[in-house]
């Protein structure tokens, strides 16, 4: 299961760095007529168009057919779309391939996150689920150095081969899903308690169905699902109670913040951003992209391994406040280069980009998927994560379309917009985000459902719950 999830999120990171690498390739730019502005925005944003209309389908697949079926369907879409993109003859065909890939690109994290959080051992869930997203950087590393290696090829396969390679991860995932266990929480919700018990015993107690941990988990899961089942599970349930409304504000903040905090400038539009400070050589652009991918992966792993020692809330605050400072510095450095043309400003800008990316990867990477998933109750998890995917896709479409246009028109001044956004995100995190370290996903619901009693009362209530270790 973990290997399969790693294949998925690596694929997601592969696409982001793949597009950044293609933008640095003269062969790709010449073949498609040097796309820029709105046309470039359409190419990059097309991956996320399908999610804007597939919100109900994503939830339906997960709730009605289970997590494994949803993973298989989404993986198939990505494989088919990758082949269309590889053999694209024009911009329209390139966009069509990315749209088909997009049909699975955001359905897959919803299914994988549901499965991971619903099956992992309580003691391992925090770090293991946080390690889910850093695999994004593995895909990013592969894509950035793949395109670096083919950038000197004179044939069309310099860009077609990296696009074809995009199908590799989902192909493995299609075969791997056969061997994955289904979510025991989903099985219990379908009345298949015996199968759920067998899975919990196998993965949490070495096959011992009488183990105390397994017995406590079964009791806790069944009681929570029964209680949640007495409440409406329609889309309106997402905002029906104060606890759910707070959950949805947190989910929406993370989904939008992960995109609008400047990460798309640092990842997808790295090449255009570097050209603003005088870095124009294709090999240099590809090399910086590859170096940043490796650096990002190291920092993301460090952040993921810190979720239980430092806690989720401190990680969020450290990461976002540091991004605020580095983006402010990056804005000043870019302004200095524009006014003077001094190459030293270009070097400083590269340093600031690496620092900003490191700050982002420390918390926003490992927590942006795992934190919302663990804050949600079972009955709304698939719907809420589908909403998460929709918000993120909408923000990505907006950001990927607007960024190249804004960079052309505003230049370095555009970075100031992200400084303001980061300031708002920092305030929201301080006010709304709670600590979830050390609790099961059922126990975490207490913090949100009793938030009106105050944070300390919520924690006291949580402490009264039976401990599962």
XYZ file of C-alpha atoms in Angstrom:
469
model
C 0.000 0.000 0.000
C 2.744 2.453 0.951
C 4.691 1.583 -2.200
C 1.599 2.140 -4.318
C 0.923 5.494 -2.704
C 4.539 6.455 -3.255
C 4.149 5.666 -6.955
C 1.165 7.992 -7.102
C 2.581 11.020 -5.362
C 5.913 10.584 -7.179
C 3.911 10.759 -10.397
C 2.325 14.004 -9.212
C 5.740 15.518 -8.500
C 7.000 14.184 -11.814
C 4.404 16.209 -13.704
C 5.204 19.490 -11.930
C 8.943 19.275 -12.634
C 8.303 17.807 -16.085
C 6.484 20.959 -17.187
C 9.190 23.137 -15.629
C 11.813 21.097 -17.497
C 9.932 21.294 -20.801
C 9.730 25.081 -20.507
C 13.535 25.165 -20.365
C 13.839 22.970 -23.500
C 14.405 24.823 -26.805
C 13.138 21.752 -28.709
C 9.764 21.743 -26.910
C 9.348 25.503 -27.188
C 10.154 25.538 -30.909
C 7.878 22.564 -31.696
C 4.884 24.234 -30.044
C 5.631 27.735 -31.315
C 7.264 29.171 -28.176
C 4.116 29.227 -26.010
C 3.871 32.105 -23.549
C 1.305 34.112 -21.648
C -2.226 32.694 -21.813
C -1.266 29.813 -24.140
C 1.416 28.640 -21.718
C -1.079 29.050 -18.904
C -3.588 26.850 -20.749
C -0.999 24.093 -21.234
C 0.054 24.031 -17.590
C -3.415 24.553 -16.100
C -5.196 22.003 -18.330
C -4.130 19.191 -15.998
C -6.454 20.578 -13.351
C -9.541 21.402 -15.460
C -11.247 17.973 -15.007
C -11.210 18.155 -11.219
C -13.402 21.247 -11.391
C -16.278 19.103 -12.715
C -15.439 15.667 -11.257
C -15.993 16.534 -7.590
C -19.108 14.320 -7.115
C -17.563 11.445 -9.094
C -14.459 11.322 -6.887
C -16.542 11.062 -3.722
C -18.981 8.565 -5.270
C -16.238 6.177 -6.383
C -14.648 6.120 -2.930
C -17.836 5.820 -0.913
C -19.689 3.320 -3.120
C -16.936 1.112 -4.549
C -14.115 1.462 -2.040
C -10.675 3.011 -2.063
C -8.988 0.337 -4.210
C -11.415 0.622 -7.140
C -11.062 4.405 -7.114
C -7.263 4.087 -7.209
C -7.439 1.724 -10.208
C -9.784 3.993 -12.189
C -7.671 7.091 -11.568
C -4.423 5.293 -12.475
C -5.912 4.142 -15.792
C -6.757 7.731 -16.728
C -3.193 8.878 -16.074
C -1.653 6.087 -18.178
C -3.922 6.820 -21.146
C -3.366 10.573 -20.929
C 0.406 10.166 -20.761
C 0.400 8.331 -24.102
C -1.725 11.066 -25.711
C 0.681 13.741 -24.473
C 3.746 11.825 -25.621
C 2.505 11.604 -29.206
C 1.015 15.118 -29.315
C 1.215 16.764 -32.748
C 0.043 20.217 -31.682
C -0.856 22.313 -28.650
C -4.467 21.082 -28.682
C -3.360 17.443 -28.476
C -0.874 18.277 -25.718
C -3.670 19.923 -23.739
C -6.003 16.956 -24.414
C -3.435 14.537 -22.997
C -3.010 16.651 -19.884
C -6.778 16.897 -19.427
C -7.071 13.086 -19.485
C -4.187 12.795 -17.017
C -6.024 15.348 -14.906
C -9.075 13.081 -14.699
C -7.041 10.875 -12.382
C -4.500 13.313 -10.999
C -6.644 14.549 -8.136
C -8.930 11.546 -7.746
C -5.861 9.517 -6.833
C -4.692 11.486 -3.765
C -8.211 11.420 -2.331
C -8.313 7.620 -2.541
C -4.727 7.093 -1.399
C -5.105 9.433 1.565
C -8.337 7.807 2.671
C -6.734 4.373 2.488
C -3.496 5.379 4.226
C -5.167 7.135 7.153
C -7.796 4.426 7.574
C -5.456 1.444 7.651
C -2.172 2.515 9.229
C -1.262 1.442 12.751
C -2.145 4.301 15.163
C 1.445 4.519 16.381
C 2.787 4.898 12.832
C 0.034 6.967 11.218
C 1.480 10.413 11.955
C 4.918 9.967 10.420
C 3.871 7.436 7.766
C 1.081 9.625 6.385
C 3.377 12.663 6.497
C 5.947 10.721 4.460
C 3.305 10.256 1.741
C 3.792 13.686 0.185
C 7.623 13.921 0.268
C 7.565 11.209 -2.398
C 6.382 14.087 -4.592
C 10.014 15.192 -4.617
C 11.199 11.790 -5.829
C 9.076 12.229 -8.936
C 10.295 15.801 -9.179
C 13.931 14.684 -9.012
C 13.407 12.051 -11.711
C 11.639 14.504 -14.036
C 14.073 17.378 -13.579
C 17.175 15.257 -14.193
C 15.454 13.260 -16.935
C 14.794 16.473 -18.869
C 18.308 17.680 -18.031
C 19.680 14.498 -19.597
C 17.610 14.795 -22.786
C 17.905 18.558 -23.266
C 20.879 18.138 -25.619
C 19.055 15.662 -27.883
C 18.174 17.183 -31.225
C 15.169 14.950 -31.933
C 11.577 15.348 -30.763
C 12.161 12.492 -28.327
C 14.065 14.935 -26.142
C 10.633 15.961 -24.818
C 8.438 13.049 -25.944
C 10.315 10.444 -23.890
C 9.922 12.316 -20.568
C 6.196 12.636 -21.304
C 5.918 8.896 -22.031
C 7.783 8.052 -18.826
C 4.915 9.717 -16.971
C 2.885 6.514 -17.431
C 5.360 4.296 -15.562
C 4.276 4.997 -11.968
C 0.515 4.577 -12.537
C 1.176 1.355 -14.470
C 2.907 -0.145 -11.431
C 0.083 1.183 -9.261
C -2.521 -0.566 -11.438
C -0.850 -3.895 -10.726
C -0.043 -3.026 -7.109
C -3.642 -2.234 -6.194
C -4.455 -5.933 -6.626
C -2.372 -6.683 -3.532
C -3.490 -3.706 -1.417
C -5.905 -4.269 1.477
C -9.186 -2.366 1.482
C -9.885 0.234 4.158
C -11.237 -1.543 7.264
C -13.309 1.536 8.064
C -14.944 1.393 4.628
C -15.572 -2.345 5.054
C -17.255 -1.758 8.425
C -19.407 0.973 6.889
C -20.560 -1.643 4.350
C -21.372 -4.212 7.038
C -18.338 -6.379 6.241
C -17.005 -6.527 9.799
C -15.301 -9.914 9.442
C -13.117 -8.710 6.568
C -12.271 -5.539 8.463
C -11.276 -7.565 11.518
C -9.025 -9.801 9.417
C -7.245 -6.790 7.892
C -6.761 -5.022 11.232
C -5.441 -8.223 12.791
C -3.035 -8.867 9.916
C -1.554 -5.372 9.782
C -1.818 -4.283 13.416
C -1.367 -7.487 15.433
C 0.501 -10.012 13.268
C -2.721 -11.878 12.504
C -3.976 -12.198 16.103
C -7.715 -11.430 15.964
C -8.004 -11.531 19.756
C -5.341 -8.872 20.305
C -6.462 -6.079 22.662
C -5.402 -3.358 20.213
C -7.520 -4.868 17.433
C -10.504 -5.266 19.753
C -10.254 -1.629 20.872
C -9.888 -0.424 17.279
C -12.927 -2.387 16.117
C -14.995 -1.038 19.017
C -13.874 2.549 18.444
C -14.344 2.472 14.664
C -17.781 0.836 14.849
C -19.033 3.241 17.513
C -17.844 6.310 15.614
C -19.230 5.110 12.276
C -22.551 4.278 13.940
C -22.720 7.730 15.538
C -21.735 9.438 12.296
C -24.237 7.315 10.377
C -27.067 8.796 12.414
C -26.208 12.178 10.928
C -26.777 13.086 7.273
C -23.848 12.165 5.025
C -24.940 14.371 2.139
C -22.774 17.215 0.895
C -24.642 19.480 3.295
C -23.178 17.474 6.191
C -19.812 19.093 5.487
C -21.068 22.336 7.035
C -23.983 21.119 9.175
C -22.275 21.124 12.582
C -19.836 23.611 14.162
C -17.151 20.920 14.217
C -17.567 20.131 10.530
C -17.605 23.802 9.612
C -14.290 24.268 11.346
C -12.908 21.184 9.640
C -13.933 22.547 6.252
C -12.354 25.941 6.940
C -9.089 24.159 7.797
C -9.350 21.901 4.728
C -10.046 24.878 2.455
C -7.231 26.942 3.977
C -4.706 24.145 3.438
C -5.931 23.375 -0.093
C -5.837 26.998 -1.247
C -2.779 27.946 0.780
C -0.631 25.139 -0.614
C -1.066 26.653 -4.081
C -1.421 30.385 -3.440
C 1.543 30.675 -1.063
C 3.996 30.993 -3.961
C 4.810 27.320 -4.501
C 3.766 27.394 -8.171
C 6.255 30.198 -8.848
C 8.998 28.172 -7.147
C 8.154 24.944 -8.983
C 6.262 25.230 -12.253
C 7.397 28.712 -13.318
C 10.961 28.469 -12.077
C 12.465 29.058 -15.535
C 10.499 32.274 -16.296
C 11.234 33.530 -12.769
C 14.974 32.949 -13.192
C 14.974 34.669 -16.578
C 13.781 37.827 -14.803
C 17.134 37.955 -12.971
C 19.329 37.127 -15.958
C 19.564 33.303 -15.824
C 18.778 32.287 -19.413
C 21.082 29.378 -20.326
C 18.952 26.197 -20.808
C 21.511 23.945 -19.105
C 21.729 26.270 -16.105
C 17.950 26.419 -15.835
C 17.645 22.626 -16.001
C 20.505 22.174 -13.517
C 18.951 24.557 -10.986
C 15.616 22.777 -11.400
C 17.289 19.423 -10.721
C 19.255 20.709 -7.748
C 16.149 22.196 -6.197
C 14.308 18.877 -6.545
C 16.966 17.036 -4.520
C 17.130 19.811 -1.921
C 13.329 19.816 -1.640
C 13.180 16.079 -1.045
C 15.752 16.212 1.782
C 13.899 19.041 3.552
C 10.499 17.367 3.060
C 11.749 14.137 4.649
C 13.144 16.124 7.589
C 9.779 17.813 8.037
C 7.858 14.539 7.799
C 10.050 12.930 10.452
C 9.377 15.899 12.756
C 5.569 15.734 12.806
C 5.466 13.727 16.039
C 8.481 15.280 17.776
C 7.683 18.935 17.002
C 3.952 18.585 16.385
C 1.796 19.670 13.454
C 0.933 23.180 14.631
C 4.554 24.298 15.280
C 5.577 22.942 11.865
C 2.832 24.950 10.162
C 3.834 28.148 11.972
C 7.588 27.735 11.422
C 7.193 26.960 7.731
C 4.729 29.729 6.884
C 6.455 32.486 8.859
C 9.793 31.543 7.256
C 8.230 31.649 3.792
C 6.847 35.107 4.578
C 10.352 36.371 5.387
C 12.121 34.700 2.458
C 9.527 35.863 -0.074
C 9.884 39.413 1.234
C 13.658 39.138 0.771
C 13.205 37.589 -2.684
C 11.030 40.534 -3.729
C 13.715 42.989 -2.640
C 16.485 41.086 -4.423
C 14.497 40.893 -7.674
C 13.821 44.634 -7.458
C 17.538 45.283 -6.980
C 18.453 43.304 -10.100
C 15.822 45.122 -12.167
C 17.205 48.506 -11.139
C 20.940 47.753 -11.372
C 21.400 44.615 -13.510
C 24.077 43.497 -11.033
C 24.651 39.696 -11.455
C 25.161 39.356 -7.698
C 21.453 40.032 -7.264
C 20.767 37.093 -9.573
C 22.859 34.815 -7.360
C 21.103 36.116 -4.252
C 17.746 35.503 -5.934
C 18.650 31.856 -6.565
C 19.625 31.493 -2.895
C 16.299 33.025 -1.825
C 14.391 30.654 -4.110
C 16.118 27.669 -2.505
C 15.419 29.002 0.996
C 11.771 29.709 0.185
C 11.353 26.257 -1.314
C 12.989 24.700 1.741
C 10.604 26.542 4.059
C 7.658 25.357 1.963
C 8.792 21.736 1.888
C 9.371 21.589 5.662
C 5.649 21.643 6.516
C 3.428 22.435 3.540
C 4.697 19.387 1.683
C 4.361 16.657 4.358
C 1.244 18.123 6.001
C -0.839 19.557 3.167
C -2.399 16.154 2.452
C -1.990 14.259 5.720
C -3.248 16.979 8.098
C -6.670 17.513 6.459
C -7.162 13.748 6.125
C -6.567 13.087 9.819
C -8.822 15.985 10.865
C -11.848 14.509 9.063
C -14.331 11.912 10.310
C -14.933 8.770 8.248
C -18.378 9.673 6.903
C -17.256 13.001 5.435
C -13.637 12.119 4.623
C -14.102 11.201 0.952
C -16.414 14.151 0.270
C -14.232 16.629 2.161
C -11.059 15.423 0.429
C -12.853 15.647 -2.909
C -13.653 19.259 -1.984
C -9.978 19.677 -1.041
C -8.996 18.423 -4.500
C -11.511 20.744 -6.171
C -10.267 23.823 -4.299
C -6.663 22.942 -5.067
C -7.422 22.355 -8.732
C -9.334 25.642 -8.965
C -6.464 27.520 -7.337
C -3.977 25.775 -9.618
C -5.956 26.648 -12.738
C -6.103 30.260 -11.581
C -2.467 30.370 -10.493
C -1.002 28.562 -13.496
C -2.980 30.719 -15.899
C -2.330 34.026 -14.126
C 1.321 33.543 -13.123
C 2.947 33.771 -16.590
C 0.773 36.764 -17.501
C 1.458 38.532 -14.193
C 5.205 37.860 -14.447
C 5.255 39.424 -17.910
C 3.286 42.497 -16.822
C 4.401 43.098 -13.221
C 7.821 41.447 -13.138
C 9.358 41.419 -9.646
C 6.404 43.329 -8.150
C 4.297 40.186 -8.494
C 6.225 38.525 -5.654
C 4.796 41.132 -3.283
C 1.344 39.601 -3.805
C 2.588 36.338 -2.320
C 4.070 38.157 0.667
C 0.571 39.461 1.449
C -1.007 36.022 0.932
C 1.520 34.408 3.280
C 0.705 36.999 5.931
C -2.992 36.085 5.758
C -2.210 32.349 5.861
C -0.050 32.816 8.946
C -2.937 34.478 10.788
C -5.388 31.728 9.768
C -3.017 28.971 10.883
C -2.463 30.653 14.245
C -6.196 31.008 14.813
C -7.660 27.777 13.408
C -5.120 24.940 13.288
C -5.050 22.544 16.235
C -2.474 20.032 17.411
C -3.289 16.406 16.534
C -0.087 14.704 17.636
C -0.483 11.365 19.396
C -4.209 10.817 18.776
C -6.131 8.344 16.633
C -8.281 9.779 13.859
C -11.383 8.983 15.944
C -9.944 10.832 18.939
C -9.002 13.834 16.796
C -12.689 14.320 16.040
C -13.177 15.263 19.699
C -10.932 18.303 19.296
C -13.052 19.649 16.452
C -16.479 18.600 17.709
C -15.912 20.193 21.109
C -13.917 23.208 19.949
C -16.686 25.518 21.168
C -15.790 24.429 24.723
C -12.265 25.757 24.264
C -8.993 24.124 23.311
C -8.131 22.938 26.829
C -11.571 21.357 27.319
C -11.134 19.560 24.007
C -7.747 18.229 25.052
C -9.124 17.151 28.447
C -11.948 15.310 26.694
C -9.412 13.673 24.394
C -7.375 12.557 27.383
C -10.404 10.676 28.742
C -10.595 8.537 25.589
C -9.093 5.021 25.845
C -5.516 5.073 24.593
C -4.580 2.980 21.581
C -0.864 2.328 21.173
